[in-house]
Amino acid sequence: MLTDDQLLQLAGKGAFERGLGYHRDDRVTLERSDAKVIVGFAQGTHRYSLWIKFNGDMLDWNCECPAADDDSFCKHLVAAVLTARDGAGRSVGGDDSGDDAAESKPAKPARGRKRQPTIDLGAFLRDQSVERLAGWLLAFADDDPMVEKRLRLFSAANDPAQMKSAIGKLLNTGGFLDYRRSLAYAMALDAVVAQLENVVETDPVNGRVLCEYVLGRLIKVIERADDSAGAIGSQVGAVIELHAHACTLAPPGKSFAKAFLQLQKDDGFGFFRLRDYWEALGAEGQLDYGRRVVADFADLKPATAESDRWQEDFSVVRRAESYAKISTDFDLLQRVLRRHLWNGRDYQRVLESLQDARRDREAMEWAEQAVKRFPRDAELRHALAACLRGAGLDEDAVDHTWHAFQAQPDEKNWDQLKQLTGDQWPDWRSKALDCVAKLEPEECSRRVCLLVHDGDVDPAIKLAQTTTILRHVLEKLAQRIETTHPLVAGEFFLRLAKSLLEDHGAHGLDVDARDYKPLAERLAKASRYLPAEQWQPAVAMIREKLRRKRNLMLLLDEAGL
């Protein structure tokens, strides 16, 4: 059988480690395992059949999973070898002499399938006659409709009308595109993008028309496709870039403003960005586009609820905001931003626009108004504090920063308070810690986080030793002090391990399968820093009461416990 080193060479570290997990979780069943072949299946997201054949120094394999589509040695194959090596998962059909044969004649190391050296395919094709190559291509086109579509696209390179027809056929999806088909469809679009590039450079007017046709089709395709990988969307972006370039090479004039606005209205994904086309619109087109966008915005009914922003007016408001920013129309931007003022972030955006316009007095007044409406919004408090500090009102700035900390006592607000109080920080620090202690009378997690953040580890350790603390905070502290306080770190890691056992131990000692690895890791760290008499009883109890949990026992073995 293949060794671990050989499996690492074949599969790579990532697939090897995932395969190790599949083996530990008993997710592989072998129907045959001997010196010549391994046959079985792995249970992953789906059930995947697999086989591996050994023939002297030759090695061949197959797995039905997507990861093995390109002949990769996947995690399922790794798990199959590990299962066969352990003599597990066998059923009838195996060779009785398999174990002896495998031990006496191990497979030689291999990085993949061993094949005969291949010839230079490019040189071979160049040596063929035109007639023979044409015959081969026609045969391929008969067998594969996609090949035919691409050849017809190439043949229409100098005829825009024929090219539109050829592109249209390539864009057909044949129904809904699932995740895998979406990736394949996006890859096939490379040929379309390449042809569009040629047309845009040689004939930008026709190039623009073709790009608009392709974009209209692709936006509809995305609506009925699983493009969660963004592959089709990426191709849309490439075509939009070509479209904008064509408009720049051959400016379509004022009339393009109406056409471009319609493209934006038909685009529910926000692909057509104004900044990409601003130059191509030209001065007259920019004015016409702005007039139309402002008219659409003015026609909107007043917003009566926060949900209105996501309804029919969302795209109208977004276009108006983009136009206001790129045309530097301050008054329009204020009308747009102040249409929806339902939360602190809405007020923050207005404040930022006022600050960008250097309207400091208006910015402070707006910040004061925002804080009155949302007194517990820490970001608004900080924004107002910055305005006050800029006006020389430092005491007022500290007061608002303190209110922000009280509302949200986290590390960011701690740092803001520390920065503003300067020499008075020690007193404010004690006040801040007392404030947090009152907020969490039963545990100390926030105080520990703030103390560690401030570099004051010893008080944080004392708190963690004497008070209840959230598990993730205790683990962060234990990791922080491994080099400086190893004994205490060991105590914390042992405490974390025991807490995992208590989670599922309502009816006695137990642990969930997903916690096997964290449990073993924490026990291993405890054993590294603590005397044996402190951690061994816990391990002995786990081994005695949870001995039926085979994978947990294996992890403890690997950790030397």
XYZ file of C-alpha atoms in Angstrom:
561
model
C 0.000 0.000 0.000
C 1.013 3.612 -0.515
C 2.770 5.292 2.396
C 1.763 8.657 3.884
C 4.655 10.355 2.056
C 3.508 8.892 -1.255
C -0.077 10.004 -0.602
C 1.162 13.512 0.176
C 3.017 13.568 -3.154
C -0.061 12.394 -5.025
C -2.771 14.443 -3.327
C -1.044 17.432 -1.731
C -1.246 18.449 1.910
C -4.819 19.790 1.836
C -6.419 16.734 0.222
C -4.310 14.409 2.402
C -5.479 16.054 5.635
C -9.119 16.066 4.528
C -8.795 12.424 3.506
C -7.407 11.649 6.945
C -10.565 13.165 8.440
C -12.780 11.070 6.147
C -10.913 7.945 7.262
C -11.228 8.827 10.953
C -14.952 9.411 10.545
C -15.426 5.994 8.846
C -16.865 7.617 5.721
C -15.319 5.094 3.300
C -16.651 1.601 2.592
C -14.515 -0.810 0.561
C -16.038 -3.534 -1.575
C -12.645 -4.948 -2.541
C -9.132 -4.326 -1.266
C -6.099 -6.352 -2.314
C -2.663 -6.003 -3.896
C -4.121 -5.116 -7.292
C -7.180 -2.980 -6.695
C -9.198 -0.957 -4.202
C -12.894 -0.546 -4.988
C -15.533 1.170 -2.852
C -17.332 4.410 -2.197
C -17.029 7.496 0.017
C -19.893 9.319 1.662
C -19.346 13.069 1.335
C -21.871 15.672 0.193
C -22.994 12.823 -2.049
C -22.011 9.173 -2.335
C -19.022 8.846 -4.691
C -17.830 5.565 -6.197
C -14.061 5.144 -6.515
C -11.342 2.711 -7.492
C -7.549 2.499 -7.490
C -5.526 -0.003 -9.540
C -1.949 -1.094 -8.820
C 0.093 -2.625 -11.658
C 3.791 -2.786 -10.900
C 5.085 0.778 -11.021
C 1.861 1.962 -12.681
C -0.963 3.531 -10.699
C -4.404 4.447 -11.999
C -7.493 5.763 -10.216
C -10.950 7.253 -10.538
C -13.461 8.987 -8.251
C -16.855 10.394 -9.187
C -16.435 13.563 -7.087
C -15.970 17.011 -8.760
C -12.489 17.422 -7.272
C -11.246 14.437 -9.304
C -12.644 15.687 -12.621
C -9.157 16.786 -13.719
C -7.580 13.452 -12.691
C -6.573 14.801 -9.283
C -5.953 12.332 -6.459
C -8.777 13.548 -4.204
C -9.455 13.266 -0.462
C -11.815 10.304 -1.042
C -9.034 8.326 -2.705
C -6.674 9.194 0.156
C -9.273 7.964 2.656
C -9.748 4.760 0.641
C -6.009 3.953 0.796
C -5.893 4.693 4.540
C -8.946 2.476 5.111
C -7.420 -0.354 3.054
C -4.142 -0.025 4.927
C -5.958 -0.431 8.242
C -7.780 -3.500 6.933
C -11.116 -1.777 7.582
C -14.299 -1.582 5.557
C -13.821 -4.844 3.619
C -16.610 -7.051 2.388
C -16.826 -10.125 0.178
C -14.871 -9.932 -3.032
C -11.424 -9.237 -1.604
C -8.443 -11.436 -2.434
C -7.510 -13.703 0.491
C -3.858 -13.182 -0.321
C -4.211 -9.407 -0.517
C -2.516 -8.567 2.764
C 0.539 -10.721 2.074
C 0.794 -9.485 -1.486
C 0.502 -5.871 -0.418
C 3.259 -6.305 2.159
C 5.600 -8.171 -0.182
C 5.163 -5.915 -3.196
C 4.371 -2.292 -2.261
C 3.500 0.191 -4.974
C 6.298 2.483 -6.069
C 5.986 6.223 -5.371
C 4.054 8.091 -8.028
C 2.831 11.644 -8.502
C 0.064 10.626 -10.887
C -0.764 8.266 -13.672
C 2.326 7.112 -15.554
C 1.853 7.364 -19.290
C 4.027 7.119 -22.355
C 5.751 10.400 -23.321
C 3.420 12.514 -25.469
C 4.357 14.058 -28.798
C 4.335 17.798 -29.440
C 0.679 18.221 -30.418
C 1.215 21.688 -31.880
C 3.977 20.451 -34.161
C 1.859 17.487 -35.200
C -1.102 19.677 -36.160
C 1.076 22.112 -38.087
C 2.333 19.205 -40.184
C -1.189 18.279 -41.318
C -2.830 19.458 -44.520
C -5.594 22.061 -44.470
C -8.054 19.476 -45.826
C -7.271 16.989 -43.060
C -7.558 19.622 -40.289
C -10.843 20.869 -41.740
C -12.169 17.324 -41.753
C -11.210 16.794 -38.155
C -12.845 20.082 -37.077
C -16.060 19.269 -38.931
C -16.166 15.868 -37.250
C -15.667 17.480 -33.853
C -18.427 19.991 -34.661
C -20.791 17.138 -35.526
C -20.061 15.471 -32.182
C -20.071 18.599 -30.002
C -22.610 21.443 -30.564
C -20.406 23.868 -28.601
C -17.526 23.313 -31.020
C -19.861 24.055 -33.927
C -21.093 27.268 -32.268
C -17.551 28.504 -31.671
C -16.485 27.723 -35.230
C -19.482 29.636 -36.585
C -18.538 32.554 -34.330
C -15.025 32.576 -35.798
C -16.417 32.398 -39.331
C -18.549 35.506 -38.740
C -15.636 37.694 -37.623
C -16.075 40.197 -40.494
C -19.879 40.231 -40.659
C -21.600 41.959 -37.692
C -25.045 40.591 -38.618
C -23.751 37.010 -38.826
C -21.723 37.541 -35.674
C -24.833 38.584 -33.726
C -26.542 35.389 -34.850
C -23.521 33.256 -33.940
C -23.197 34.941 -30.541
C -26.899 34.447 -29.907
C -26.533 30.703 -30.353
C -23.560 30.601 -28.012
C -25.519 32.510 -25.371
C -28.376 29.982 -25.308
C -28.455 28.145 -21.973
C -31.027 25.432 -22.533
C -32.731 26.257 -19.252
C -31.595 26.876 -15.696
C -27.828 26.759 -15.070
C -26.826 25.051 -11.842
C -23.512 25.856 -10.160
C -21.349 23.561 -12.275
C -23.075 24.430 -15.569
C -22.690 28.139 -14.747
C -18.931 27.696 -14.502
C -18.822 25.870 -17.843
C -21.074 28.482 -19.459
C -18.865 31.324 -18.207
C -15.775 29.595 -19.593
C -17.419 29.276 -23.016
C -18.016 33.045 -22.971
C -14.256 33.614 -23.346
C -14.674 33.171 -27.101
C -17.459 35.785 -27.189
C -15.410 38.319 -25.228
C -12.391 37.748 -27.480
C -14.461 38.394 -30.621
C -16.034 41.496 -29.099
C -12.563 42.853 -28.340
C -11.637 42.591 -32.018
C -14.855 44.273 -33.192
C -14.615 47.128 -30.663
C -11.077 47.991 -31.782
C -11.823 47.835 -35.518
C -15.452 49.033 -35.584
C -16.430 50.637 -32.240
C -19.936 51.594 -33.386
C -20.909 48.026 -34.276
C -18.890 46.861 -31.279
C -21.079 48.971 -28.972
C -24.254 47.544 -30.513
C -23.014 43.971 -30.165
C -21.936 44.569 -26.565
C -25.401 45.909 -25.700
C -26.995 42.845 -27.270
C -24.717 40.482 -25.315
C -25.251 42.360 -22.048
C -29.029 42.261 -22.425
C -28.876 38.499 -22.896
C -26.405 37.836 -20.090
C -28.309 39.839 -17.490
C -31.342 37.655 -18.206
C -29.147 34.535 -17.999
C -27.909 35.468 -14.516
C -31.515 35.774 -13.363
C -31.974 32.035 -14.029
C -28.567 30.721 -13.033
C -26.710 29.775 -9.866
C -23.843 32.211 -10.321
C -22.764 32.117 -6.687
C -19.144 31.807 -7.854
C -19.541 35.071 -9.803
C -18.135 33.545 -13.001
C -20.887 34.807 -15.323
C -20.946 38.149 -13.495
C -17.217 38.482 -14.135
C -17.804 38.007 -17.860
C -20.559 40.625 -17.741
C -18.024 43.000 -16.213
C -15.589 42.270 -19.054
C -18.252 43.026 -21.686
C -19.290 46.246 -19.894
C -15.653 47.351 -19.925
C -15.571 46.768 -23.690
C -18.896 48.568 -24.099
C -17.645 51.629 -22.213
C -14.437 51.560 -24.256
C -16.426 51.443 -27.511
C -18.469 54.443 -26.347
C -15.259 56.327 -25.624
C -13.718 55.472 -29.010
C -16.870 56.531 -30.884
C -18.952 58.845 -28.629
C -22.613 58.114 -29.394
C -23.695 61.686 -28.620
C -26.452 63.200 -26.527
C -28.939 60.485 -27.507
C -26.882 57.929 -25.616
C -28.006 59.422 -22.275
C -31.521 58.028 -22.719
C -30.224 54.662 -23.951
C -27.733 54.373 -21.101
C -30.371 55.215 -18.493
C -32.576 52.473 -19.932
C -29.669 50.018 -19.690
C -29.371 50.897 -16.008
C -33.111 50.449 -15.442
C -33.046 47.013 -17.077
C -30.041 46.004 -14.970
C -31.155 44.732 -11.587
C -27.603 43.894 -10.475
C -25.928 47.320 -10.688
C -23.456 46.372 -13.436
C -23.771 49.676 -15.338
C -21.941 52.228 -13.208
C -22.155 55.891 -14.137
C -18.472 56.567 -13.490
C -17.511 54.061 -16.189
C -19.537 55.983 -18.809
C -19.276 59.581 -17.609
C -16.616 60.567 -20.115
C -18.364 58.765 -22.985
C -21.607 60.662 -22.305
C -19.953 63.964 -23.166
C -21.024 67.372 -21.825
C -24.464 67.375 -23.477
C -25.121 63.748 -22.620
C -24.167 64.350 -18.989
C -26.668 67.218 -18.718
C -29.418 65.198 -20.413
C -28.738 62.158 -18.224
C -28.805 64.346 -15.103
C -32.089 65.974 -16.118
C -33.723 62.560 -16.553
C -32.355 61.163 -13.287
C -33.416 64.216 -11.268
C -36.903 64.047 -12.815
C -37.239 60.388 -11.812
C -36.132 61.253 -8.280
C -38.590 64.143 -8.023
C -41.453 61.854 -9.046
C -40.924 59.569 -6.052
C -43.538 59.634 -3.325
C -42.312 60.645 0.151
C -40.777 57.752 2.089
C -42.962 56.681 5.010
C -41.065 53.647 6.333
C -37.548 52.248 6.275
C -38.684 49.391 4.022
C -39.387 51.976 1.292
C -35.678 52.243 0.535
C -35.647 48.643 -0.724
C -38.802 48.965 -2.793
C -39.304 50.515 -6.219
C -37.381 53.702 -5.407
C -34.099 51.964 -4.519
C -32.536 52.083 -7.993
C -33.864 55.624 -8.605
C -32.269 56.898 -5.394
C -29.023 55.077 -6.131
C -28.768 56.638 -9.603
C -29.533 60.100 -8.233
C -26.838 59.732 -5.569
C -24.253 58.597 -8.126
C -25.090 61.518 -10.398
C -24.973 64.036 -7.520
C -21.522 62.817 -6.473
C -19.926 62.682 -9.916
C -21.403 66.057 -10.943
C -20.585 67.585 -7.518
C -24.197 68.752 -7.089
C -24.184 69.304 -3.318
C -27.838 70.328 -2.996
C -29.045 67.254 -4.896
C -26.821 65.003 -2.778
C -28.342 66.423 0.409
C -31.882 65.821 -0.861
C -30.982 62.246 -1.777
C -29.165 61.382 1.450
C -31.852 62.945 3.649
C -34.676 61.068 1.967
C -34.094 58.064 4.242
C -33.140 58.862 7.853
C -34.180 55.745 9.693
C -30.974 54.741 11.518
C -27.641 56.067 12.723
C -25.828 55.099 9.546
C -28.204 57.277 7.490
C -27.288 60.267 9.652
C -23.611 59.346 9.468
C -23.654 59.483 5.655
C -25.150 62.976 5.679
C -22.536 64.054 8.217
C -19.720 62.698 6.030
C -21.060 64.609 3.018
C -21.076 67.842 5.043
C -17.523 67.246 6.226
C -16.371 66.478 2.678
C -17.813 69.842 1.618
C -15.919 71.558 4.494
C -19.164 72.755 6.083
C -17.927 72.285 9.637
C -20.594 74.318 11.447
C -23.411 72.489 9.650
C -21.651 69.190 10.333
C -21.553 69.833 14.093
C -25.197 70.865 14.195
C -26.144 67.762 12.239
C -24.072 65.526 14.551
C -25.785 67.002 17.615
C -29.180 66.376 16.033
C -28.174 62.775 15.199
C -26.990 62.037 18.750
C -30.240 63.366 20.192
C -32.171 60.923 18.033
C -29.797 57.960 18.561
C -28.113 58.565 21.955
C -26.720 55.010 22.201
C -25.077 55.039 18.747
C -21.341 54.991 19.549
C -20.294 55.941 15.989
C -22.418 59.081 16.057
C -21.029 59.960 19.495
C -17.474 59.652 18.153
C -18.354 61.741 15.115
C -19.771 64.484 17.328
C -16.717 64.256 19.620
C -14.459 64.798 16.588
C -16.476 67.869 15.596
C -16.308 69.258 19.139
C -12.598 68.616 19.383
C -12.060 70.387 16.069
C -13.863 73.382 17.534
C -11.647 73.335 20.641
C -14.348 71.921 22.950
C -12.242 69.074 24.381
C -14.240 68.543 27.590
C -17.465 68.119 25.638
C -15.647 65.713 23.304
C -14.537 63.564 26.278
C -18.065 63.564 27.676
C -19.545 62.191 24.436
C -16.749 59.631 24.128
C -17.500 58.425 27.650
C -21.180 58.045 26.741
C -20.113 56.041 23.680
C -18.041 53.715 25.871
C -20.914 53.223 28.295
C -23.204 52.274 25.431
C -20.645 49.972 23.813
C -17.681 49.111 26.088
C -15.402 47.553 23.492
C -11.723 47.953 22.588
C -12.360 50.631 19.939
C -14.223 52.906 22.363
C -11.621 52.147 25.055
C -8.883 53.427 22.722
C -10.905 56.531 21.804
C -11.368 57.389 25.470
C -7.693 56.764 26.200
C -6.632 59.032 23.351
C -8.891 61.921 24.363
C -8.250 61.864 28.123
C -4.447 62.028 27.841
C -2.803 62.528 31.257
C -6.123 61.885 32.995
C -6.334 58.376 31.534
C -5.456 56.425 34.753
C -8.529 57.848 36.503
C -10.737 57.304 33.460
C -9.348 53.766 33.104
C -10.478 52.821 36.630
C -13.847 54.422 35.955
C -14.203 52.459 32.705
C -13.353 49.121 34.365
C -15.842 49.813 37.179
C -18.470 50.576 34.561
C -17.865 47.262 32.794
C -17.871 45.347 36.110
C -21.378 46.651 36.820
C -22.527 45.544 33.370
C -21.298 41.956 33.879
C -21.604 41.150 37.608
C -21.559 37.366 37.051
C -18.524 37.094 34.755
C -15.458 39.003 33.586
C -15.056 38.453 29.834
C -15.184 42.115 28.764
C -12.799 43.233 31.489
C -10.325 40.499 30.571
C -10.474 41.516 26.900
C -9.886 45.193 27.745
C -7.034 44.425 30.142
C -5.277 42.145 27.656
C -5.811 44.749 24.924
C -4.174 47.309 27.212
C -1.222 44.979 27.851
C -2.129 44.444 31.519
C -2.033 40.636 31.576
C -1.569 39.855 35.287
C -4.894 41.411 36.429
C -6.587 39.677 33.498
C -5.195 36.318 34.671
C -6.364 36.943 38.248
C -9.876 37.766 37.030
C -10.002 34.674 34.815
C -8.881 32.455 37.698
C -11.502 33.705 40.118
C -14.504 34.602 37.967
C -16.653 33.014 35.287
C -15.427 33.779 31.762
C -16.625 32.991 28.265
C -14.789 30.060 26.695
C -13.440 31.867 23.616
C -12.089 34.687 25.818
C -10.364 32.201 28.135
C -8.809 30.443 25.147
C -7.537 33.727 23.728
C -5.982 34.565 27.098
C -4.419 31.096 27.421
C -2.818 31.417 23.987
C -1.552 34.904 24.865
C 0.280 33.730 28.028
C 1.716 30.397 26.809
C 5.267 31.771 26.737
C 5.061 34.139 29.708
C 2.873 32.110 32.138
C 3.034 28.504 30.877
C 1.750 26.876 34.078
C -1.330 29.121 34.187
C -1.868 28.591 30.473
C -1.864 24.837 31.090
C -4.489 25.228 33.815
C -6.668 27.252 31.445
C -6.341 24.686 28.631
C -7.326 21.884 31.037
C -10.278 23.966 32.183
C -11.328 24.471 28.560
C -11.117 20.728 27.885
C -13.300 19.946 30.885
C -15.836 22.569 29.807
C -16.273 20.744 26.479
C -17.087 17.547 28.344
C -19.615 19.352 30.515
C -21.513 20.732 27.497
C -22.972 17.348 26.604
C -22.753 15.638 29.981
C -26.253 16.113 31.356
C -26.422 12.350 31.890
C -22.752 11.715 32.512
C -19.451 12.408 30.759
C -19.876 12.965 26.999
C -18.602 15.013 24.053
C -19.931 15.807 20.591
C -18.009 14.429 17.586
C -17.264 17.916 16.268
C -15.476 18.673 19.561
C -13.128 15.668 19.414
C -10.305 17.630 17.826
C -10.571 20.748 20.066
C -10.738 18.479 23.116
C -7.608 16.559 22.109
C -5.734 19.765 21.238
C -6.521 21.415 24.554
C -5.581 18.304 26.525
C -2.319 18.094 24.566
C -1.471 21.695 25.472
C -2.375 21.081 29.096
C -0.015 18.083 29.126
C 2.734 20.267 27.659
C 2.662 22.796 30.519
C 1.307 20.939 33.571
C 2.744 18.155 35.746
C 1.358 14.717 34.790
C -0.613 14.336 38.018
C -2.763 17.354 37.033
C -3.858 16.303 33.533
C -3.565 12.505 33.523
C -6.681 11.892 35.686
C -8.846 13.754 33.157
C -7.416 11.748 30.246
C -7.802 8.478 32.140
C -11.442 9.267 32.885
C -12.104 10.095 29.205
C -10.433 6.894 28.019
C -12.430 4.814 30.478
C -15.882 6.327 29.994
C -15.663 7.267 26.300
C -13.624 4.308 25.039
C -16.297 3.447 22.470
C -15.644 6.732 20.660
C -12.992 5.283 18.361
C -12.073 8.489 16.536
C -11.600 10.356 19.808
C -9.314 7.588 21.047
C -7.277 7.840 17.828
C -6.850 11.585 18.315
C -5.703 11.061 21.904
C -3.210 8.454 20.645
C -1.841 10.861 18.032
C -1.469 13.561 20.696
C 0.547 11.168 22.861
C -2.102 11.116 25.566
